[in-house]
Coordinates of C-alpha atoms in Angstrom, one line a residue:
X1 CA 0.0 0.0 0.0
X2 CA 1.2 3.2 -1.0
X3 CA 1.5 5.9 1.9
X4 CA 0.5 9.7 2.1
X5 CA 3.0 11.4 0.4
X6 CA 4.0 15.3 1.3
X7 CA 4.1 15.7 -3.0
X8 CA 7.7 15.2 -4.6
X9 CA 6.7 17.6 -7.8
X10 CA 8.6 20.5 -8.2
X11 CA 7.6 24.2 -7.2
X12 CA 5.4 25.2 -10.3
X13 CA 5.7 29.4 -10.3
X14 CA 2.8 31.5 -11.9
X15 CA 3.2 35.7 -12.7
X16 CA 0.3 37.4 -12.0
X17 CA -0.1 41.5 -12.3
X18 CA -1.0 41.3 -8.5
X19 CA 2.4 39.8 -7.9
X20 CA 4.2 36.1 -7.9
X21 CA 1.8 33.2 -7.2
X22 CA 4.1 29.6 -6.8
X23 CA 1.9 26.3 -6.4
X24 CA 3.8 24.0 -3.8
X25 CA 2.9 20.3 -2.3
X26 CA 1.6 21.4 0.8
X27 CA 3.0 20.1 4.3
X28 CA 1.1 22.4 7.0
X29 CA -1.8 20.6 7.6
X30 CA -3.1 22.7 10.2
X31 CA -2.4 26.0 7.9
X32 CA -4.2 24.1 5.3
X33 CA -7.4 23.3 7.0
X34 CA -7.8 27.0 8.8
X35 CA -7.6 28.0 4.9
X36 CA -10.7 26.0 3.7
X37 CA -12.5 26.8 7.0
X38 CA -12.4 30.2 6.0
X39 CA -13.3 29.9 2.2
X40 CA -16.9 29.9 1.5
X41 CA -16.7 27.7 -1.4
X42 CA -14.8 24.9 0.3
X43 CA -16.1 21.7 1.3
X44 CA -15.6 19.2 3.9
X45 CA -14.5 17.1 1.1
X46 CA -11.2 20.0 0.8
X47 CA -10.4 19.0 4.6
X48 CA -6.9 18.0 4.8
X49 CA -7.5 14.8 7.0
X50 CA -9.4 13.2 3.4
X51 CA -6.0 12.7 2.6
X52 CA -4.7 9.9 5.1
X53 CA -8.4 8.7 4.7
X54 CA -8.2 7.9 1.0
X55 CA -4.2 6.3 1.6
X56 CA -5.5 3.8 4.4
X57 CA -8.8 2.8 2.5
X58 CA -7.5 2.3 -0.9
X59 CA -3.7 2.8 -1.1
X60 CA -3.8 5.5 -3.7
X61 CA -1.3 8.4 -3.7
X62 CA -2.4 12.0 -3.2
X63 CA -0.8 15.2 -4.3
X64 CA -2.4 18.3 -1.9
X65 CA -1.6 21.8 -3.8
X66 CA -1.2 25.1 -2.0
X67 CA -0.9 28.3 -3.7
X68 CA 0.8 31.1 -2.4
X69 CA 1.5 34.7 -2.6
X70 CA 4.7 36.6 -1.0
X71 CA 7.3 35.0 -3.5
X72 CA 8.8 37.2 -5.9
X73 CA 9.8 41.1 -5.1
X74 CA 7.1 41.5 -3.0
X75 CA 7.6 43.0 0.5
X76 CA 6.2 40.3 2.2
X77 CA 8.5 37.6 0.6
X78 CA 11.4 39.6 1.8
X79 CA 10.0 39.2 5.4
X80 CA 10.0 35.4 4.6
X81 CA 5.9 35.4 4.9
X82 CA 3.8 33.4 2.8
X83 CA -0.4 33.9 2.1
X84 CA -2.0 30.9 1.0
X85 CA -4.6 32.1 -2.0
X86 CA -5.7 28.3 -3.1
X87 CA -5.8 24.6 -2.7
X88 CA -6.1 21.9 -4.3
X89 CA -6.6 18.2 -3.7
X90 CA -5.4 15.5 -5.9
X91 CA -5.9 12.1 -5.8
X92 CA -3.8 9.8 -8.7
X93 CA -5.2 6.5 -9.9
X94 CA -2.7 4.1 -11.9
X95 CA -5.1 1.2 -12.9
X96 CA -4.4 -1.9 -14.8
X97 CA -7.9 -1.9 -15.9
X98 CA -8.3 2.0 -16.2
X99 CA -5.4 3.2 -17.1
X100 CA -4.0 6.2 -15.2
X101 CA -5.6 9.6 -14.2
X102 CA -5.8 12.0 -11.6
X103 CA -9.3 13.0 -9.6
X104 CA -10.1 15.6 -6.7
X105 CA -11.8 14.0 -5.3
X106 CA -12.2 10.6 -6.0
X107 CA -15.4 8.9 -4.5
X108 CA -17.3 11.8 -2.9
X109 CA -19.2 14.8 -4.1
X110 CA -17.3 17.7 -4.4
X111 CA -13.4 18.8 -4.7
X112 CA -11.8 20.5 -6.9
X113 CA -10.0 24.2 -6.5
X114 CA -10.9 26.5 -4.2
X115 CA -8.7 29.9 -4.3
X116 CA -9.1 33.8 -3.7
X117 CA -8.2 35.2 -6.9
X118 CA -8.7 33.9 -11.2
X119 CA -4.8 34.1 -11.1
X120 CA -4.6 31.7 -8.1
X121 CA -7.0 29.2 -10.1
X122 CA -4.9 29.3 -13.2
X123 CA -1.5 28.8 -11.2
X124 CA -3.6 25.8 -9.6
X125 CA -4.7 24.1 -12.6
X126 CA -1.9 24.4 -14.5
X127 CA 0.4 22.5 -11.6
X128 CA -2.7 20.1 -11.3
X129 CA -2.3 19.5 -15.1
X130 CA 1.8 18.8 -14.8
X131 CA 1.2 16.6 -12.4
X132 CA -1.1 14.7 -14.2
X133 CA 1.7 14.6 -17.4
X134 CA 4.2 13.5 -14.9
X135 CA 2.2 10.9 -13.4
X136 CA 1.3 9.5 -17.1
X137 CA -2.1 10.1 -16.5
X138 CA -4.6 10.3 -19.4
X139 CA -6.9 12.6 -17.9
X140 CA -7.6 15.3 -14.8
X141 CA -11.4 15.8 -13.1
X142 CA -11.9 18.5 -11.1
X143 CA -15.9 18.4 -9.3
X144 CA -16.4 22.1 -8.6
X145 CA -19.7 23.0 -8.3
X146 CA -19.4 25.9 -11.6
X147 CA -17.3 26.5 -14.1
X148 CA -14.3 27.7 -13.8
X149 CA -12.3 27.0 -17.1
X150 CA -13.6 28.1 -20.2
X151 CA -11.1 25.5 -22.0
X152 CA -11.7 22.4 -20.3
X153 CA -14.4 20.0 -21.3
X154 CA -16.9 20.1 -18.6
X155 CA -20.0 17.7 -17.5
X156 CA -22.9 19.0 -16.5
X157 CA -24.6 15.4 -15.9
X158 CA -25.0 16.0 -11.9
X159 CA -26.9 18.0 -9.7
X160 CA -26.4 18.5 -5.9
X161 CA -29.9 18.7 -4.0
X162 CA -30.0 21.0 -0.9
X163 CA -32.8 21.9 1.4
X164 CA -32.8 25.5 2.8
X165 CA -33.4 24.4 6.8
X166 CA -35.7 25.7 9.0
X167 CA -35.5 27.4 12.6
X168 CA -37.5 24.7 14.3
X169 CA -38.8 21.1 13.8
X170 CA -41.8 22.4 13.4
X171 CA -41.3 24.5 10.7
X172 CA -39.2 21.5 8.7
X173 CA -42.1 19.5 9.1
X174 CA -44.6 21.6 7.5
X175 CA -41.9 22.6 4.7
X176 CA -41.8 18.6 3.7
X177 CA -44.8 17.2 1.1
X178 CA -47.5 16.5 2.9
X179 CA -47.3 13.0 1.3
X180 CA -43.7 12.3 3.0
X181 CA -45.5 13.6 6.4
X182 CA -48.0 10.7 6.6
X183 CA -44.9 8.1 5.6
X184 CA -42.9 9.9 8.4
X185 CA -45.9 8.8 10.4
X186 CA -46.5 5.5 9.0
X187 CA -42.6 4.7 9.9
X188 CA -43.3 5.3 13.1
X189 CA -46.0 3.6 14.0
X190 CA -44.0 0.3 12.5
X191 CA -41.8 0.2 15.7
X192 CA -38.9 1.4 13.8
X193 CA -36.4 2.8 16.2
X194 CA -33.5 4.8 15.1
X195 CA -29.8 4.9 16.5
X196 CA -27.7 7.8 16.0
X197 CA -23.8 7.8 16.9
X198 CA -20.1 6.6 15.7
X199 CA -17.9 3.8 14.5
X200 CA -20.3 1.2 17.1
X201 CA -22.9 2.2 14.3
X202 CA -20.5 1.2 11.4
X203 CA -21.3 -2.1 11.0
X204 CA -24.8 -2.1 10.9
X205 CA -24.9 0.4 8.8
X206 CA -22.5 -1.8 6.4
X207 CA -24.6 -4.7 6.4
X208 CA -27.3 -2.4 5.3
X209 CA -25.1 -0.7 2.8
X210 CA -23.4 -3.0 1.2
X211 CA -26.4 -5.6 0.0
X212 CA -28.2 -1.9 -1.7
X213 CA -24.9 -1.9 -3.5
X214 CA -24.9 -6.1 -4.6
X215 CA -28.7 -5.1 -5.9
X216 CA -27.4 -2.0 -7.7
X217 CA -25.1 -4.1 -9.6
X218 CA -21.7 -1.3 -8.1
X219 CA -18.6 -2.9 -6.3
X220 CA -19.0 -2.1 -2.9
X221 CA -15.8 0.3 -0.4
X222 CA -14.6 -1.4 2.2
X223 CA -16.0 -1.3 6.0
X224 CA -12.7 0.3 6.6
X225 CA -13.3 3.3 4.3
X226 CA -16.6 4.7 6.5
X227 CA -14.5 3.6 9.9
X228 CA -11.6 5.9 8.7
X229 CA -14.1 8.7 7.8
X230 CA -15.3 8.7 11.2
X231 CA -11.9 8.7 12.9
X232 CA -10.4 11.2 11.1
X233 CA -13.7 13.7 11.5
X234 CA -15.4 12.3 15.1
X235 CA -16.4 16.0 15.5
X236 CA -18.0 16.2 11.9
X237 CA -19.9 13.0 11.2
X238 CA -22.0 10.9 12.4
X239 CA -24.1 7.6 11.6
X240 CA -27.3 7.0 11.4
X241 CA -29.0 3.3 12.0
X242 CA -33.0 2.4 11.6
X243 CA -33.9 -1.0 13.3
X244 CA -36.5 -3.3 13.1
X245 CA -36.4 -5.1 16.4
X246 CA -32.7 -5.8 16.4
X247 CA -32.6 -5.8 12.5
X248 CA -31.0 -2.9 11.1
X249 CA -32.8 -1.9 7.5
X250 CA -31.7 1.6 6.8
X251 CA -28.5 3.7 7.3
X252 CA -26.7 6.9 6.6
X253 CA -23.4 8.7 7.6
X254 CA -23.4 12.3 7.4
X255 CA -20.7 15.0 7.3
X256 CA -21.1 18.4 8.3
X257 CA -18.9 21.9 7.2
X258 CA -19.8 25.1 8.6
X259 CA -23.2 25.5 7.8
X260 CA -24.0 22.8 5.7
X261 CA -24.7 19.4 6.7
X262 CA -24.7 16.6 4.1
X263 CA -25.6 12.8 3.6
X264 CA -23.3 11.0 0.8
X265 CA -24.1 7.6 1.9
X266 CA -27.3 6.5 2.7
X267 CA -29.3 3.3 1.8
X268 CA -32.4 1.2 3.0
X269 CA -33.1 -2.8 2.3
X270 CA -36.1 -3.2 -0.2
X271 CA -38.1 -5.5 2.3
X272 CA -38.3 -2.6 4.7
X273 CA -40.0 -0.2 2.1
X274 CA -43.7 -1.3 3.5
X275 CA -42.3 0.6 6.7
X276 CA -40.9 3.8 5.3
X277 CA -37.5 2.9 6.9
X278 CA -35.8 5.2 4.2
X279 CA -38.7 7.8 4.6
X280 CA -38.2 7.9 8.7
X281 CA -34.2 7.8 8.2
X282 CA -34.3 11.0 6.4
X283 CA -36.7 12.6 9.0
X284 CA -34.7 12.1 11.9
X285 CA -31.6 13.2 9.9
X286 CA -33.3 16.6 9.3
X287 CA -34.2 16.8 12.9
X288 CA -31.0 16.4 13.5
X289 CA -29.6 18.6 11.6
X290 CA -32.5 21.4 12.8
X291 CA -31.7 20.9 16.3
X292 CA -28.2 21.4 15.7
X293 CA -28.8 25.0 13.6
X294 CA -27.3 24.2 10.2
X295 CA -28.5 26.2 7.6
X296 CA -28.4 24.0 4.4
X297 CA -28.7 19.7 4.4
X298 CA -27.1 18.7 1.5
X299 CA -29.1 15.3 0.2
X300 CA -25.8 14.7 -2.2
X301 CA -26.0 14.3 -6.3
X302 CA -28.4 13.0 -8.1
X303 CA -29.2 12.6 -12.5
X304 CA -32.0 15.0 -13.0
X305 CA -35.6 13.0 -13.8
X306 CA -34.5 10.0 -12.1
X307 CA -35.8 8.1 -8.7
X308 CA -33.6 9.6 -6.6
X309 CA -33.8 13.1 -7.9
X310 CA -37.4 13.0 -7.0
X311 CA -37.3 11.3 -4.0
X312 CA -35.1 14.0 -2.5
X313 CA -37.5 17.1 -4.3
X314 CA -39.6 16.0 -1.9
X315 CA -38.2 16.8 1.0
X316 CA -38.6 20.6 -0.5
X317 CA -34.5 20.3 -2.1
X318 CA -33.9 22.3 -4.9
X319 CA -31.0 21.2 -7.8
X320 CA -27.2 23.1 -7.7
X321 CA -25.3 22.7 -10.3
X322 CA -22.5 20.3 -10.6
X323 CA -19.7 21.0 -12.9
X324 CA -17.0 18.3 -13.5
X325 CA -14.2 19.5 -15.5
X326 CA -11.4 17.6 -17.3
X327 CA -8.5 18.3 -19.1
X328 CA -7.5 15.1 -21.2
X329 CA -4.3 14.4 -23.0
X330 CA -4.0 15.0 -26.8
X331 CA -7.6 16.5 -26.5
X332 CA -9.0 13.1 -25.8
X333 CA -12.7 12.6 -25.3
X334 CA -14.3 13.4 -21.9
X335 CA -14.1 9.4 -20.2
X336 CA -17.4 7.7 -18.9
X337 CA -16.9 5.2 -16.1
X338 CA -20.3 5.9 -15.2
X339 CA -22.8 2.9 -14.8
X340 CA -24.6 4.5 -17.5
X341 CA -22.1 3.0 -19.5
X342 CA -23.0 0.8 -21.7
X343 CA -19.9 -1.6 -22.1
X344 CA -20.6 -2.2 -18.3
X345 CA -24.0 -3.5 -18.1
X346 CA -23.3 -6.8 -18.7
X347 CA -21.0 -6.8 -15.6
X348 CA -23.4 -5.1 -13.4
X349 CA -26.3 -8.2 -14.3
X350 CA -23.1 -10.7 -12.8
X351 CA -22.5 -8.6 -9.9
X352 CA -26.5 -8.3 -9.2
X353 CA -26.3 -12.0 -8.8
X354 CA -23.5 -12.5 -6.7
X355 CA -23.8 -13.3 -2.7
X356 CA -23.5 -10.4 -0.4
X357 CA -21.2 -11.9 1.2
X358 CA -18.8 -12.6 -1.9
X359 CA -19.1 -8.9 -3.1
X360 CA -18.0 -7.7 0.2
X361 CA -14.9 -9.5 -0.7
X362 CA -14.2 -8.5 -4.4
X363 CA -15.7 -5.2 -4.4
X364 CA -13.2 -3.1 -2.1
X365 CA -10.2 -4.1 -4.8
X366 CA -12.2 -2.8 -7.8
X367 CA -13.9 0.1 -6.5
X368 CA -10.6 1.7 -5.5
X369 CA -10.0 1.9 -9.5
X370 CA -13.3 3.6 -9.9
X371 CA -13.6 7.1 -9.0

């Protein structure tokens, strides 16, 4: 397994009219992290800590990219200071199967550069795009959530769906579909209970996860992807657990950033659809997130028209846009490892079949090729 790595690539040096920007591996994570704290378009995703995270679960090198200003004949350089003005996580994949590419960030929402200034954004994706040619890679994805380069390719083929929060429970419950109230309802008059806490929660909620992933036909991560999540952000995540009787049928581990609050990972077993266990799940996750005064509860990304898109409406979200943007080599084609795909159907009726327990075995070694 391939550890962390501090980035190896040279200093990549950028001159702007507002002075000398120079893109560096960065090695501060505390400086790091106080950066995206501050930065209203960062994400918890941009979090330094995903770095480790992504090395333990899947072995895959990182490259984490700060820019600066105070280089150059600036006063401030002279004074040995440096501003950070932009970061940039990257994550590079060198697959048998896929070839290699680079990816910020690789199996979550949202990544991609976040910086102060234009200039700081070119300087960033320009170093991203060397390391990409030095790490052979055929292609570079960056998820931002708009568009920031006119000459990339870009996808627009995702949406993000957020709720606007309320003050109080009440006022959440009358903002939901008066439809969703009465399955609310009908969940908990099933006996559902639901559990709410850390890594205890973990495997139940992977038992519950990873047979929605068998039926969806996808490879399923590795119990030891969520369990590093929740060490390396105890104060940001939690997980979520619906029982019936001592069965668990639903589950969900959510992150939180400033104001936002967000659920990535969430799935229910079919059998417990008669009881709204999905339905109940999300109700206690918005109380949750009420109680707790976030502003915004992020529902993750969904393909506009589709079951999920309009299960989440719903709950009163509204669409974002999602941007992914790629530079590829020689002007290549945009790639598609989506399960849209249609070379990969065939695959995904083989894995549908498959025992639980058997995926939870092969799926961890693919899915760490599949961003």
């Amino acid at each position: 397994m391939r550890t962390p790595q501090s980035g190896t690539a040279d200093s990549v040096a950028t001159r702007t009219e507002a002075g000398d920007i120079t893109v560096r591996a960065a090695s501060d994570a505390a400086a790091w992290d106080a950066y995206v704290e501050r930065h209203p378009e960062a994400s918890a995703y941009h979090r330094f800590g995903w770095r480790d995270v992504m090395a333990r679960a899947f072995g895959h090198e990182s490259r984490y990219l700060i820019a600066e200003r105070g280089y150059g004949h600036e006063p401030a350089a002279a004074q040995g200071t440096r501003e950070i003005v932009g970061v940039l996580p990257l994550v590079i994949f060198r697959s048998r199967l896929f070839g290699r590419y680079v990816v910020s960030l690789p199996f979550v929402n949202y990544g991609g550069i976040v910086a102060d200034t234009p200039e700081a954004e070119r300087a960033l994706v320009d170093a991203a795009i060397a390391e990409t040619r030095a790490a052979g890679g055929a292609y570079l994805e960056l998820r931002h959530t708009r568009q920031q380069f006119a000459q990339l390719q870009a996808k627009r083929h995702k949406v993000g769906m957020e709720v606007a929060l309320q003050s109080t429970e009440e006022g959440q419950w009358q903002a939901i579909d008066r439809k969703v109230r009465n399955q609310v309802r009908k969940g908990q008059k099933s006996g559902l209970r639901t559990a709410i806490g850390g890594a205890e929660l973990v495997g139940d909620f992977y038992g519950v996860f990873s047979v929605n992933m068998r039926d969806l036909g996808t490879p399923v991560y590795s119990r030891r992807w969520f369990e590093g999540i929740l060490e390396a952000f105890a104060d940001g995540s939690r997980v979520f657990v619906v029982y019936s009787g001592e069965r668990p049928v639903a589950g969900a581990l959510v992150l939180w950033h400033g104001t936002t609050i967000e659920v990535p990972w969430a799935s229910a077993l079919r059998e417990s659809n008669p009881m709204c266990a999905n339905v109940l799940m999300y109700w206690e996750m918005l109380r949750f997130a009420v109680e707790r005064g976030f502003q915004r509860f992020d529902l993750g990304r969904s393909t506009p028209g589709e079951g999920t898109f309009h299960f989440k409406k719903q709950w009163g979200a509204e669409p974002r846009e999602l941007v992914w943007e790629y530079w590829t080599r020689d002007g290549a084609r945009m790639p598609d490892l989506s399960v849209k795909n249609p070379k990969f159907q065939r695959a995904i009726a083989v894995w549908q079949r498959l025992p639980v327990g058997l995926t939870r075995v092969l799926g961890p070694p693919i899915v760490r090729h599949i961003a």
